[in-house]
mmCIF file of C-alpha atoms in Angstrom:
data_model
loop_
_atom_site.group_PDB
_atom_site.id
_atom_site.type_symbol
_atom_site.label_atom_id
_atom_site.label_comp_id
_atom_site.label_asym_id
_atom_site.label_seq_id
_atom_site.Cartn_x
_atom_site.Cartn_y
_atom_site.Cartn_z
ATOM 1 C CA VAL A 772 -10.584 -84.458 45.688
ATOM 2 C CA ARG A 773 -14.119 -85.444 44.803
ATOM 3 C CA VAL A 774 -14.346 -87.580 41.670
ATOM 4 C CA SER A 775 -17.511 -88.698 39.937
ATOM 5 C CA GLU A 776 -18.209 -90.906 36.947
ATOM 6 C CA VAL A 777 -21.204 -90.452 34.647
ATOM 7 C CA SER A 778 -22.175 -92.330 31.489
ATOM 8 C CA ARG A 779 -24.116 -90.454 28.791
ATOM 9 C CA THR A 780 -24.819 -90.674 25.079
ATOM 10 C CA GLY A 781 -24.068 -87.854 22.674
ATOM 11 C CA GLY A 782 -21.123 -85.559 22.104
ATOM 12 C CA ALA A 783 -18.406 -85.989 24.726
ATOM 13 C CA ALA A 784 -17.141 -82.411 24.491
ATOM 14 C CA ASP A 785 -20.622 -80.962 25.021
ATOM 15 C CA HIS A 786 -21.200 -83.136 28.095
ATOM 16 C CA LEU A 787 -17.787 -82.289 29.542
ATOM 17 C CA LEU A 788 -18.367 -78.580 29.011
ATOM 18 C CA ASP A 789 -21.767 -78.811 30.724
ATOM 19 C CA ALA A 790 -20.217 -80.603 33.710
ATOM 20 C CA ALA A 791 -17.309 -78.144 33.815
ATOM 21 C CA ALA A 792 -19.684 -75.340 34.776
ATOM 22 C CA ALA A 793 -19.825 -76.817 38.299
ATOM 23 C CA ALA A 794 -16.122 -77.761 38.495
ATOM 24 C CA SER A 795 -12.954 -75.931 39.449
ATOM 25 C CA LEU A 796 -10.760 -78.022 37.113
ATOM 26 C CA VAL A 797 -11.352 -80.336 34.155
ATOM 27 C CA VAL A 798 -8.855 -83.127 33.463
ATOM 28 C CA VAL A 799 -8.915 -84.762 30.031
ATOM 29 C CA GLY A 800 -6.632 -87.308 28.417
ATOM 30 C CA ARG A 801 -4.933 -86.800 25.114
ATOM 31 C CA ARG A 802 -4.946 -89.371 22.369
ATOM 32 C CA VAL A 803 -1.527 -90.796 21.533
ATOM 33 C CA ARG A 804 -0.830 -91.442 17.873
ATOM 34 C CA ARG A 805 2.360 -93.258 16.979
ATOM 35 C CA GLY A 806 4.418 -91.940 14.091
ATOM 36 C CA THR A 807 3.216 -88.346 14.196
ATOM 37 C CA LEU A 808 5.449 -85.407 14.914
ATOM 38 C CA GLY A 809 4.728 -83.353 17.992
ATOM 39 C CA ILE A 810 1.835 -83.644 20.405
ATOM 40 C CA HIS A 811 -1.578 -84.613 19.088
ATOM 41 C CA ILE A 812 -4.607 -83.300 20.933
ATOM 42 C CA GLY A 813 -7.822 -85.110 20.006
ATOM 43 C CA PRO A 814 -11.013 -83.279 19.077
ATOM 44 C CA VAL A 815 -12.669 -83.671 22.494
ATOM 45 C CA ALA A 816 -9.687 -82.360 24.464
ATOM 46 C CA HIS A 817 -9.244 -79.579 21.903
ATOM 47 C CA ALA A 818 -12.871 -78.439 22.217
ATOM 48 C CA VAL A 819 -12.768 -78.542 26.015
ATOM 49 C CA MET A 820 -9.478 -76.598 26.109
ATOM 50 C CA HIS A 821 -10.887 -73.835 23.927
ATOM 51 C CA HIS A 822 -14.406 -73.552 25.337
ATOM 52 C CA ALA A 823 -14.220 -74.360 29.062
ATOM 53 C CA THR A 824 -14.605 -71.478 31.501
ATOM 54 C CA VAL A 825 -12.428 -73.249 34.099
ATOM 55 C CA PRO A 826 -8.805 -74.436 33.911
ATOM 56 C CA VAL A 827 -8.201 -77.578 31.843
ATOM 57 C CA ALA A 828 -5.385 -80.077 32.434
ATOM 58 C CA VAL A 829 -4.528 -82.331 29.491
ATOM 59 C CA VAL A 830 -2.652 -85.485 30.476
ATOM 60 C CA ALA A 831 -1.004 -88.139 28.328
ATOM 61 C CA HIS A 832 -2.068 -91.766 28.543
ATOM 62 C CA ASP A 833 0.620 -94.213 29.659
#
């Protein structure tokens, strides 16, 4: 698996969606909020899930 790291300024979701165009899978973390009911998906993961043209895996932080 080839992994790359890039640092940019601006909206994270927009940058991830741009990079996803050349990927076969996007993996994003989900924000954990204590005291809430159910699973909380943060705004970046939510945007990527709904707008990416490739599969998206959302993983919980330890």
